[in-house]
XYZ file of C-alpha atoms in Angstrom:
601
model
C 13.597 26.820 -21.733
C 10.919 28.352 -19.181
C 10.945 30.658 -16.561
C 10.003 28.163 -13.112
C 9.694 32.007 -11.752
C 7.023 33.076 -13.898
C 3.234 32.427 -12.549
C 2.432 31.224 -15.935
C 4.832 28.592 -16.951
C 4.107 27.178 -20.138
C 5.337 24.468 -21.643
C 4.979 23.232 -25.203
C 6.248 19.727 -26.228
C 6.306 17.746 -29.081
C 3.690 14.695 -29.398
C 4.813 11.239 -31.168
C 2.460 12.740 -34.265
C 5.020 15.880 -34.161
C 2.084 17.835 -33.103
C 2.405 21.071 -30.325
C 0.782 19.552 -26.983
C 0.651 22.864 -24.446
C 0.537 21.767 -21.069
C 0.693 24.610 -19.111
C -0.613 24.655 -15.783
C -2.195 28.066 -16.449
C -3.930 26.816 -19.121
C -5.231 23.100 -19.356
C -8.546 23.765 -19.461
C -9.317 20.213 -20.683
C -10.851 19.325 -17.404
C -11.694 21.735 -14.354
C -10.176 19.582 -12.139
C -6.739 20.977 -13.393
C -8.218 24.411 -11.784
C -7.889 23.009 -8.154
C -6.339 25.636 -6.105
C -5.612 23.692 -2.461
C -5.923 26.146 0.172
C -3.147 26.778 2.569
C -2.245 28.039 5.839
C -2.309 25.730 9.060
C -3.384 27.398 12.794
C -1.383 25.905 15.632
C -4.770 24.924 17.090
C -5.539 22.079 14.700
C -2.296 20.201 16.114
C -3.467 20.808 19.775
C -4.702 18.443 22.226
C -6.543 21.830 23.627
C -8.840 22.217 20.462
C -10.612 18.513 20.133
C -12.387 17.997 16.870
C -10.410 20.945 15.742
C -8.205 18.608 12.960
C -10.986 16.392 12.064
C -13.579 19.865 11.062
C -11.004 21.263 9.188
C -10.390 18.187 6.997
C -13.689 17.858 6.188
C -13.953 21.305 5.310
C -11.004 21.882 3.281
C -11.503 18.898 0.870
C -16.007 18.975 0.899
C -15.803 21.543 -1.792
C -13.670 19.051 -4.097
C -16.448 16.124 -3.423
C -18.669 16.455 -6.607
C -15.514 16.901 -8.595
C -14.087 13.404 -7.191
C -17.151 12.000 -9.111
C -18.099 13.745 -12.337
C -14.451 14.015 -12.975
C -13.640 10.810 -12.816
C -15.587 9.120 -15.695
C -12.426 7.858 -18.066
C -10.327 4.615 -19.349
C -7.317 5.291 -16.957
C -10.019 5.345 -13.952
C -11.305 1.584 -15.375
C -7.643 0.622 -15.835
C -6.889 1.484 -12.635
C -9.710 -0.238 -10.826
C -9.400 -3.873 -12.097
C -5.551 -2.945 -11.511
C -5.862 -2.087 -7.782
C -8.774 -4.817 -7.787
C -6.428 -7.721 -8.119
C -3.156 -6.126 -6.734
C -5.198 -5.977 -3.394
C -7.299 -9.166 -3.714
C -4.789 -11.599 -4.969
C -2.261 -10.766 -1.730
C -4.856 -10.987 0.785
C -6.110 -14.261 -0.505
C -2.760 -15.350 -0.063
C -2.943 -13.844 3.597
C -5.787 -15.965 3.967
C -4.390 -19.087 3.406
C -1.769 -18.275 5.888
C -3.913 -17.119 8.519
C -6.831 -20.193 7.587
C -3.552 -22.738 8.158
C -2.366 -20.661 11.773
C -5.279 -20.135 13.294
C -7.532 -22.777 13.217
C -9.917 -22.118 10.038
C -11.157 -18.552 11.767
C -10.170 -16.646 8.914
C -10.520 -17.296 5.075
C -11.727 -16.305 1.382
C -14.905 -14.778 2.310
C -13.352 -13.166 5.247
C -10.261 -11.828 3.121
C -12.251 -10.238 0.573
C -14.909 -8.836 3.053
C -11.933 -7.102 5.227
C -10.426 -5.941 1.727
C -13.544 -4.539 0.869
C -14.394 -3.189 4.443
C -12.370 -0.079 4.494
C -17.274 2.188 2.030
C -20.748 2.837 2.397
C -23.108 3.567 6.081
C -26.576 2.560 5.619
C -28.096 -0.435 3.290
C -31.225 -2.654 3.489
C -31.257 -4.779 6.766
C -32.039 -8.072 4.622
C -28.597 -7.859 3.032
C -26.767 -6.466 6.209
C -25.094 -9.971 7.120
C -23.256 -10.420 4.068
C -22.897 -6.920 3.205
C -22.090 -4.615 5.521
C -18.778 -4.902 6.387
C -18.068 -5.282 2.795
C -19.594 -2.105 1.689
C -17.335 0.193 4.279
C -13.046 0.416 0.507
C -16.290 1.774 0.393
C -16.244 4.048 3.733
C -12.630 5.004 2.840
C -13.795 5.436 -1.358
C -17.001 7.281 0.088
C -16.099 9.127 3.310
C -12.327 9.478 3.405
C -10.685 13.456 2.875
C -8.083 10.753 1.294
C -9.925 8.397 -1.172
C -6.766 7.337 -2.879
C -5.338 5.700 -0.058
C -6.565 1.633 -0.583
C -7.658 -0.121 2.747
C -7.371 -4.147 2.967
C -6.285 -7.104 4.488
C -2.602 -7.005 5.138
C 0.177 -9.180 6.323
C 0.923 -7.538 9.216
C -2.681 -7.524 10.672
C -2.532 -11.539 9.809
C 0.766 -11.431 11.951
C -0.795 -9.853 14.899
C -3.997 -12.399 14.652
C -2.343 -15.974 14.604
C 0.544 -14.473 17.168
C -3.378 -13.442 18.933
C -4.413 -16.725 18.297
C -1.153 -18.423 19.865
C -1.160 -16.421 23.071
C -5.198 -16.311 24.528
C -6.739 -19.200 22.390
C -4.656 -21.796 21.079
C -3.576 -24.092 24.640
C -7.279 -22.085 26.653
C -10.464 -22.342 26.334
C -10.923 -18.224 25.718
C -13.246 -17.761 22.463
C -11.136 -16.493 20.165
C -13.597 -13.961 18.074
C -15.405 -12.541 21.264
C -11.529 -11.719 22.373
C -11.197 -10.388 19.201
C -14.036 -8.256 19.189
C -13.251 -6.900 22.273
C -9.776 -6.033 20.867
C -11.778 -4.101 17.957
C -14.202 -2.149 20.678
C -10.805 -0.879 22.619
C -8.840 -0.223 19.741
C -11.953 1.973 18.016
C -12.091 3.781 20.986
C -8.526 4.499 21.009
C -8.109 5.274 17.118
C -11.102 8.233 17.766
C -9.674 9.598 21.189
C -6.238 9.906 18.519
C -8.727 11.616 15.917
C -10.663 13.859 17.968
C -7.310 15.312 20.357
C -5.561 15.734 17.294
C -2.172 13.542 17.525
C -2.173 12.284 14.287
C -0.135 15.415 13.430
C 2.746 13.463 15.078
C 2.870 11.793 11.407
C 5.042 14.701 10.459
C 7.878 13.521 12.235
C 7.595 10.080 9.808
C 10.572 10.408 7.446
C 11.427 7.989 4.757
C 14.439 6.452 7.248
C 11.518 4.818 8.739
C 8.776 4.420 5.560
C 11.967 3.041 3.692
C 12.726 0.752 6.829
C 9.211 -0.192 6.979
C 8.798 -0.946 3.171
C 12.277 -2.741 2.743
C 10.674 -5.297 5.820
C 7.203 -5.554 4.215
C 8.643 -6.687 0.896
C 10.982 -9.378 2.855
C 7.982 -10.637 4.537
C 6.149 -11.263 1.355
C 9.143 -12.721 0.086
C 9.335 -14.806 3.058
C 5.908 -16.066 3.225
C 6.193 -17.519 -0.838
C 8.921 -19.323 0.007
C 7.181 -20.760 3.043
C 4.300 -21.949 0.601
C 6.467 -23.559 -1.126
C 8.104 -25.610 1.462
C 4.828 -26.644 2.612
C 4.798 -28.205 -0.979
C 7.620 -30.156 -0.039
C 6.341 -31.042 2.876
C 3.702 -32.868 1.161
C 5.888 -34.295 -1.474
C 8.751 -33.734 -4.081
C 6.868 -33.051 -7.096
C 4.433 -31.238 -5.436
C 7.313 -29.169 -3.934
C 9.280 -28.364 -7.418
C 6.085 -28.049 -9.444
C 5.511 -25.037 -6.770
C 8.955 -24.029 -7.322
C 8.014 -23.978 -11.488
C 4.945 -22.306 -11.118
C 5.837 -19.577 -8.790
C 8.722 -18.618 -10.154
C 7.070 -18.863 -13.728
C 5.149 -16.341 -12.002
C 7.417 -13.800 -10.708
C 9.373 -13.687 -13.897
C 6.860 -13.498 -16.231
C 5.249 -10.794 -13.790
C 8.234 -8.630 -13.161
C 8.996 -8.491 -17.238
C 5.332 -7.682 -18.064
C 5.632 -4.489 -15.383
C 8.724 -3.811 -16.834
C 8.043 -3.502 -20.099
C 5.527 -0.908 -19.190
C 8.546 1.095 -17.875
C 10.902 0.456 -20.767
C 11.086 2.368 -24.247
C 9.465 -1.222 -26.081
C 6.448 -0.613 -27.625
C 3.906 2.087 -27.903
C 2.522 3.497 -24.714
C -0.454 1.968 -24.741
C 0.630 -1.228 -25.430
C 3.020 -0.644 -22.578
C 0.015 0.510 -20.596
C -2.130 -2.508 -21.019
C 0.953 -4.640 -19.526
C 1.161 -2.838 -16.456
C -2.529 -2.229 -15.741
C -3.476 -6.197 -16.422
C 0.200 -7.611 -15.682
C -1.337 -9.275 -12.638
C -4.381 -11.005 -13.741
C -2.694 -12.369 -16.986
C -0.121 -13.603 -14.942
C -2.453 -15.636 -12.507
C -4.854 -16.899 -14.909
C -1.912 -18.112 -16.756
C -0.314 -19.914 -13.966
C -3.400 -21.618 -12.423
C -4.398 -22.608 -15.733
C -0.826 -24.109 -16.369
C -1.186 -26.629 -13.420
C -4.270 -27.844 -15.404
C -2.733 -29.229 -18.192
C -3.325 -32.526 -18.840
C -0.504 -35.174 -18.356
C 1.847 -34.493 -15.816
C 1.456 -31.274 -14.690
C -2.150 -31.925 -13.730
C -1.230 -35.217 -11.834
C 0.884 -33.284 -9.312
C -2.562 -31.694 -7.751
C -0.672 -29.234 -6.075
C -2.543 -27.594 -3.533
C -4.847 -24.815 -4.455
C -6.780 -22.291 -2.338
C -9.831 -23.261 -0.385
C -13.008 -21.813 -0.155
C -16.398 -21.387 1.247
C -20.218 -21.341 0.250
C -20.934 -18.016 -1.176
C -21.182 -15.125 1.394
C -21.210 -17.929 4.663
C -17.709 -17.655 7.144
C -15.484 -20.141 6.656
C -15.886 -21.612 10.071
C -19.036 -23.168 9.386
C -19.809 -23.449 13.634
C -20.262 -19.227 13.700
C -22.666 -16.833 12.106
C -21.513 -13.567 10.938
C -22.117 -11.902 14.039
C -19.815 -12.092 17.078
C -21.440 -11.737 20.308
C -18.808 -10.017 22.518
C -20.275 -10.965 25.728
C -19.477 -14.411 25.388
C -16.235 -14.383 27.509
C -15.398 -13.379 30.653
C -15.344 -9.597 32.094
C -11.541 -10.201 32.753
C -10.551 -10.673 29.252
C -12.511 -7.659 28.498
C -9.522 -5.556 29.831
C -7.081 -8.341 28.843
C -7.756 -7.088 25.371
C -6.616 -3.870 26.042
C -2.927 -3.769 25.574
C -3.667 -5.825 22.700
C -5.899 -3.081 21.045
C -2.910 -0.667 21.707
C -0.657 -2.639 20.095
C -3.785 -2.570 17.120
C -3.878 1.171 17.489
C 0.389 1.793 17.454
C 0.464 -0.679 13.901
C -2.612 1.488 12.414
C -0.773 4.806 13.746
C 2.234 4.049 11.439
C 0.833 1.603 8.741
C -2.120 3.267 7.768
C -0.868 7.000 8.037
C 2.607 6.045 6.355
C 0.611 4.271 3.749
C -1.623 7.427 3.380
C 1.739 9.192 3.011
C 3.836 7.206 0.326
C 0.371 7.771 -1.965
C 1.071 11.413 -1.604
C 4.824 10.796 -2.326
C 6.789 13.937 -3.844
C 6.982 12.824 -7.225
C 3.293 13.268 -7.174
C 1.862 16.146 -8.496
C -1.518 16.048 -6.839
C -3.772 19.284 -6.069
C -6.297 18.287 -3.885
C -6.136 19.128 -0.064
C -5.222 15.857 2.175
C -6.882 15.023 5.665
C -5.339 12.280 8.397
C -7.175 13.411 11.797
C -10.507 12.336 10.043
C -9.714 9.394 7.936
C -7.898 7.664 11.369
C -10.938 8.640 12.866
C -13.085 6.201 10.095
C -10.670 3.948 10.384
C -11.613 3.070 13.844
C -14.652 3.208 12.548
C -14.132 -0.167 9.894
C -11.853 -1.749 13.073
C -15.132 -2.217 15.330
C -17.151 -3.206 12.770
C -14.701 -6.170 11.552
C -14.573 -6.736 14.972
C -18.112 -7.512 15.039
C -18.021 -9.698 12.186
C -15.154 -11.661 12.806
C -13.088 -10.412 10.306
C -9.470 -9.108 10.420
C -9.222 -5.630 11.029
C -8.608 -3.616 7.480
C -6.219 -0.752 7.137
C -4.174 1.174 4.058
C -1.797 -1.119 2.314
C 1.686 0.252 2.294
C 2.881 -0.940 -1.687
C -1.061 -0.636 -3.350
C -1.191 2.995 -2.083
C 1.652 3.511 -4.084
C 0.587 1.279 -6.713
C -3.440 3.264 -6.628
C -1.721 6.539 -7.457
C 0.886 5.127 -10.199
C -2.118 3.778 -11.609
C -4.309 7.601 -11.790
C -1.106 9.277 -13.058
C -1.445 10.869 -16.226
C 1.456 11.152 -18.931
C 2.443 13.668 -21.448
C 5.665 14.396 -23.417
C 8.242 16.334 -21.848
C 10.033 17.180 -25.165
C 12.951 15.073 -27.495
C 16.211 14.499 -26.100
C 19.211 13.160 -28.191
C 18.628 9.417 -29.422
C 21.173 7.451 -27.318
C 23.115 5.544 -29.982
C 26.224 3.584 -29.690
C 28.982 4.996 -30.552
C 29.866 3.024 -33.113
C 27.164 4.460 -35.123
C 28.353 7.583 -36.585
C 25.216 8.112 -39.070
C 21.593 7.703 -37.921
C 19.014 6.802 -40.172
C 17.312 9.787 -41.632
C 13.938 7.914 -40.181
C 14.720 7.796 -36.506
C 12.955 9.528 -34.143
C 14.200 11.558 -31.488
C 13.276 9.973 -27.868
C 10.501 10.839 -26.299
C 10.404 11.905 -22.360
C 6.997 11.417 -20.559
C 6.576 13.204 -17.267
C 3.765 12.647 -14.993
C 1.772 15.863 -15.150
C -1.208 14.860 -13.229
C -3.122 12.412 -10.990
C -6.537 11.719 -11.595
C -7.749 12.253 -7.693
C -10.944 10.590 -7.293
C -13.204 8.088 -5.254
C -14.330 5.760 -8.499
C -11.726 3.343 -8.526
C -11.429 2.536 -4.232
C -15.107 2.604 -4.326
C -15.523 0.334 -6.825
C -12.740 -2.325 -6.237
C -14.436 -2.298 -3.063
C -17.850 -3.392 -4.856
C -15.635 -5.708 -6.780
C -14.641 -7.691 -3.603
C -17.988 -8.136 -2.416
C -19.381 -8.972 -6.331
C -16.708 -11.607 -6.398
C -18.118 -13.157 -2.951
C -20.712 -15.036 -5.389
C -20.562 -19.207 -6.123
C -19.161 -19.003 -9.792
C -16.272 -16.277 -8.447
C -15.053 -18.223 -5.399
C -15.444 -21.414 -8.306
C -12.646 -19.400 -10.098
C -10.646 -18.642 -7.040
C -10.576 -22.381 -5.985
C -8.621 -23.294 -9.030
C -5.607 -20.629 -7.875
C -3.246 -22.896 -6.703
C -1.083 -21.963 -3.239
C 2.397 -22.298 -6.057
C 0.446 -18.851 -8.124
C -0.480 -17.305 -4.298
C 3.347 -17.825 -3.655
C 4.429 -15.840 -6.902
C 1.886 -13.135 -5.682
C 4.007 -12.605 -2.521
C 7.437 -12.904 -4.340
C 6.510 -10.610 -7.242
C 5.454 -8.141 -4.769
C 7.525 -8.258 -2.303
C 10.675 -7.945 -4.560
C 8.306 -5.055 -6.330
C 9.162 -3.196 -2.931
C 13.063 -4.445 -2.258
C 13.822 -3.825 -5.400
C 12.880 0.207 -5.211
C 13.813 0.580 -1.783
C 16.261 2.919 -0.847
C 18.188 0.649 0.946
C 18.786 -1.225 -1.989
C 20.174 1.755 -4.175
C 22.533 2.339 -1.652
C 23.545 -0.939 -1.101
C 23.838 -1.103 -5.123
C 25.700 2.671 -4.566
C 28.180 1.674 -2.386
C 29.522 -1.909 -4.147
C 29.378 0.283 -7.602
C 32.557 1.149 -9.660
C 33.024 4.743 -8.795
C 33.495 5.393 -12.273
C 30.464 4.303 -13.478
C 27.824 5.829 -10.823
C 25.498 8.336 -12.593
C 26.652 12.110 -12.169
C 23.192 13.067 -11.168
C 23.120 10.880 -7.831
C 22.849 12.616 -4.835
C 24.858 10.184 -3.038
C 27.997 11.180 -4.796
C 28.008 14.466 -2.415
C 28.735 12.217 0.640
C 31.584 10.382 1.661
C 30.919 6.102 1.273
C 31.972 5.710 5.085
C 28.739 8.198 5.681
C 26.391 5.972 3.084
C 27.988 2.801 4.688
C 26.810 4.204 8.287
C 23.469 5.172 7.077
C 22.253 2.409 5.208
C 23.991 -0.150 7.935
C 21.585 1.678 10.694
C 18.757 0.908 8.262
C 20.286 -2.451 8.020
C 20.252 -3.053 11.353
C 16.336 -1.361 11.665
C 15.192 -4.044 9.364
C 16.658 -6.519 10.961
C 15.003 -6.053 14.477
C 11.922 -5.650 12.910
C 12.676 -9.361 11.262
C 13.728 -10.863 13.787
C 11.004 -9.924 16.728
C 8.076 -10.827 14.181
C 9.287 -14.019 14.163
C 9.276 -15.240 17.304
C 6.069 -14.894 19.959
C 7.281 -11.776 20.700
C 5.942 -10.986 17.650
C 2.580 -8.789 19.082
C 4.909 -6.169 20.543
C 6.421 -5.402 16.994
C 4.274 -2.332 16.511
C 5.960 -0.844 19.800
C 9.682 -1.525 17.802
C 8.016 -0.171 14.535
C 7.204 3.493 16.490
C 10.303 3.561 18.024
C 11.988 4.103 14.812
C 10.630 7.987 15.225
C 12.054 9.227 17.572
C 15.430 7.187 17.027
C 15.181 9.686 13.419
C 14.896 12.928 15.362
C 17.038 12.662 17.995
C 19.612 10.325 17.449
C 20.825 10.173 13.680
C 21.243 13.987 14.085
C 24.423 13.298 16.516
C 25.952 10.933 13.730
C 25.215 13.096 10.912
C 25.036 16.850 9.839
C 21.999 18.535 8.619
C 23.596 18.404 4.763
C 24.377 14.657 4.888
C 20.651 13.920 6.172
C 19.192 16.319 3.363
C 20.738 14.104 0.954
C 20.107 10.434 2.932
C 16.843 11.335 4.138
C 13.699 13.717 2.533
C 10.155 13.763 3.860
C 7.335 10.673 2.590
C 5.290 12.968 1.124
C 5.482 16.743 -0.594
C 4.038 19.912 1.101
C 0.326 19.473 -0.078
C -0.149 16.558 2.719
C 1.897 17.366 5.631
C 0.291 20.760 5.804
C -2.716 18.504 6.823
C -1.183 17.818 10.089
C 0.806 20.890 10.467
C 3.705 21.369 7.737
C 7.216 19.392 8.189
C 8.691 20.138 11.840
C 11.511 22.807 11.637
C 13.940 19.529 13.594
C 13.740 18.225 9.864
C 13.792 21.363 7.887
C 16.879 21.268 5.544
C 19.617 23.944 6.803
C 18.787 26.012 3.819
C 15.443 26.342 4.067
């Protein structure tokens, strides 16, 4: 149909009006971001601890040129869609985080500090009168500002609230140690560590991340969300019976009606823009739904399940602090207690953010603009001190909104009709059906809009008549959030197609899976090690033991390059295992490592 050898590929399709739609790469001229040209090429120096600075200039540099187009580009519906999407895909969860971490750590954390940490990830410089209440918020905005990677979304997330009541547990909870000035200190160290990464170039270790450990990673995040809606619920029951299984109505209510709207948007119902509109507002229709259903009058509303709490506008939710933490209120010897604590900070950030970063550059992806890690780590220590000075938890890229962000920019065109899949029963087809369309995702809209502005959002929605609105959320919608979610990411994961693989009637798996190649004793060994991954990372973060999980979470790294290669040949892993992200990205940090090359290649 087209020669893929041919500089000029060209490709004309068929539109639902029957209409030619050319979408040649040579030629769509509709917008000159479709002219991006990335340059290439990668010195050994940038990956050297002998060159500092060397990875960080060179980010900057390959992706300034592409700044004013990350604006005046940018100006669309999809880019509006996509911001109230990412908005409330990345406010709702960490509100939910909230309530865990304003229940396990004695009221340090809440709303206000949830959405200031989700918006805190862009903007240096803004009227000292405002700076209290503003400041941390407007940094979403450093990432949707600064960042060589603006499409990477930086909040509140679940395992930062792990590592801050498991904090809170160990130095505070049975002492007398202040608990933010500990914190704070934590912040300074880790800061410094996160830029000493930066400047000497390791980041370009992020290479060796494969998705055995993103997939790993992913399959335990969306357990954990899982596990923390069910928890709200028990609470429920903890308080009493009906309170319990009206959480169990509403928050299941929630993840069903929630998984069908985002699955309509990927079925063949509807027109695509119906289908759209599902998928971009499938979230917010879902939760003003919900908390509204607890309202109604009779005996719904006299179960007063619990719903979230919150805090004057723009004023911490410990009402005994001001926004400022003054680090010099402990002793000098916790000072360099907090150290091993910030490297744990640093090792979660190392992986989290930079695999996050990564699975928004997946393969499947067909972005064009250059990426950058040694910098944005470098701003991320950046937002670390800085919530560290205002008490907040620490903000970093959220491993399923990344993914979510760059769904949301893709752009869709028809691929061409395929044969209508009919039963076979039906020998004749109406003379009025249409062949099936295919949509393929041509491009990403790669811009700074929407993570700048759901970052504005967060701090907008700080105000009295907002946090009014977020009161009435019940904890029964907030554990929905985490199940929808969370089974969002299981349900994806790789683990679970092979699980699915492997208990499937060999006579009915698909002839285009790769796993057919391999023997089912080599998928059984693969996806039990992965198994067994996900497992230790469940089980250590839920005990005490909890603060060392980043350590486990690393390990998983090396255990890829130099162990699975003894229990599997080069072929079997090029079909198990694949790189996060496509070529653009890793030749950020130095192109994939010739260890994870494909035989072949």
């Amino acid at each position: 149909m087209n020669d893929m050898n041919d500089k000029s590929t060209h490709l004309s399709v068929i539109s639902s009006s029957d209409d030619i739609v050319d979408i040649s790469i040579e030629n769509q001229t509709i917008e000159d971001e479709n002219q991006v040209i990335p340059k290439t090429g990668y010195s050994s120096h940038y990956t050297s601890i002998c060159y500092p600075f060397a990875g960080m200039i060179r980010d900057v540099k390959i992706r300034l040129p592409y700044y004013t187009s990350d604006w005046k580009l940018a100006l669309s519906y999809r880019i509006f869609a996509a911001t109230i999407r990412i908005f409330f895909l990345n406010t709702i969860p960490a509100l939910a985080y909230a309530l865990d971490l304003y229940l396990r750590s004695d009221q340090y954390y809440g709303v206000n500090e949830a959405l200031l940490a989700s918006a805190l990830g862009g903007l240096f410089g803004i009227d000292c009168s405002y700076i209290i209440s503003t400041t941390s918020s407007i940094l979403g905005i450093v990432f949707g500002l600064l960042a060589v990677q603006p499409i990477s979304i930086v909040g509140f997330t679940g395992l930062i609230s792990l590592f801050n009541y498991t904090t809170y547990d160990i130095i505070s909870r049975n002492t007398h140690v202040p608990y933010l000035p500990f914190m704070c200190w934590v912040a300074i160290w880790a800061a410094i560590f996160h830029w000493l990464i930066a400047i000497f170039n390791l980041v370009t270790y992020v290479r060796y991340m494969t998705n055995f450990t993103a997939e790993i990673f992913g399959f335990y995040v969306g357990i954990v969300y899982i596990q923390k809606g069910i928890e709200f619920i028990i609470d429920d029951f903890d308080e009493s019976p009906t309170k319990g299984f009206m959480s169990i109505l509403v928050a299941f209510g929630f993840f069903f009606s929630y998984w069908i709207l985002t699955h309509i948007g990927q079925s063949g119902y509807f027109n695509r823009e119906v289908r759209d509109f599902f998928v971009d507002y499938a979230m917010i229709l879902c939760v003003v739904f919900w908390s509204g259903f607890a309202f109604i009058p009779g005996h719904l509303r006299s179960t007063n399940i619990e719903r979230l709490a919150v805090t004057p506008a723009y004023q911490p939710t410990k009402t005994t602090r001001s926004w400022f933490v003054n680090p010099g209120e402990i002793d000098v010897g916790y000072v360099f207690i907090a150290i091993p604590f910030a490297l744990l900070v640093t090792a979660l950030f190392y992986f989290d953010h930079n695999v996050s970063s990564l699975t928004a550059q997946a393969k499947h992806y067909p972005l064009r603009k250059p990426a950058g890690f040694h910098w944005d780590f470098f701003l991320l220590g950046w937002t670390t001190i800085i919530a560290g000075f205002f008490g907040l938890p620490y903000p970093n890229a959220l491993v399923p909104q990344c993914a979510m962000h760059t769904d949301a920019l893709g752009r869709w065109k028809v691929d061409g009709p395929v044969e209508n899949q009919v039963p076979t029963a039906i020998v004749n087809i109406h003379k009025s059906r249409r062949t099936v369309q295919q949509y393929v995702l041509v491009k990403i809209k790669e811009q700074r809009i929407t993570n700048t502005c759901q970052s504005l959002l967060c701090l907008l929605t700080m105000i009295g008549p907002f946090l009014t609105c977020y009161s009435m959320i019940s904890r029964a919608v907030l554990a929905g959030v985490f199940i929808g979610i969370g089974w969002g990411s299981v349900e994806v994961s790789a683990i679970t197609h092979q699980i699915l693989h492997l208990i499937r009637d060999p006579n009915h798996i698909e002839i285009d899976d790769p796993l057919i190649q391999l023997s089912r004793k080599k998928i059984f060994l693969y996806t039990t090690t992965m198994l067994v991954g996900f497992a230790l990372l469940f089980i250590i973060s839920q005990t005490i033991a909890a603060i060392g999980f980043p350590v486990l979470v690393l390990l998983l790294i090396p255990f890829r390059v130099m162990i699975l290669p003894k229990w599997f040949t080069q072929q079997e892993l090029g079909v198990l295992d694949s790189p996060v992200a496509s070529t653009l990205p890793l030749d950020s940090i130095g192109g994939l490592p010739d260890i994870l090359k494909p035989v072949n290649s």
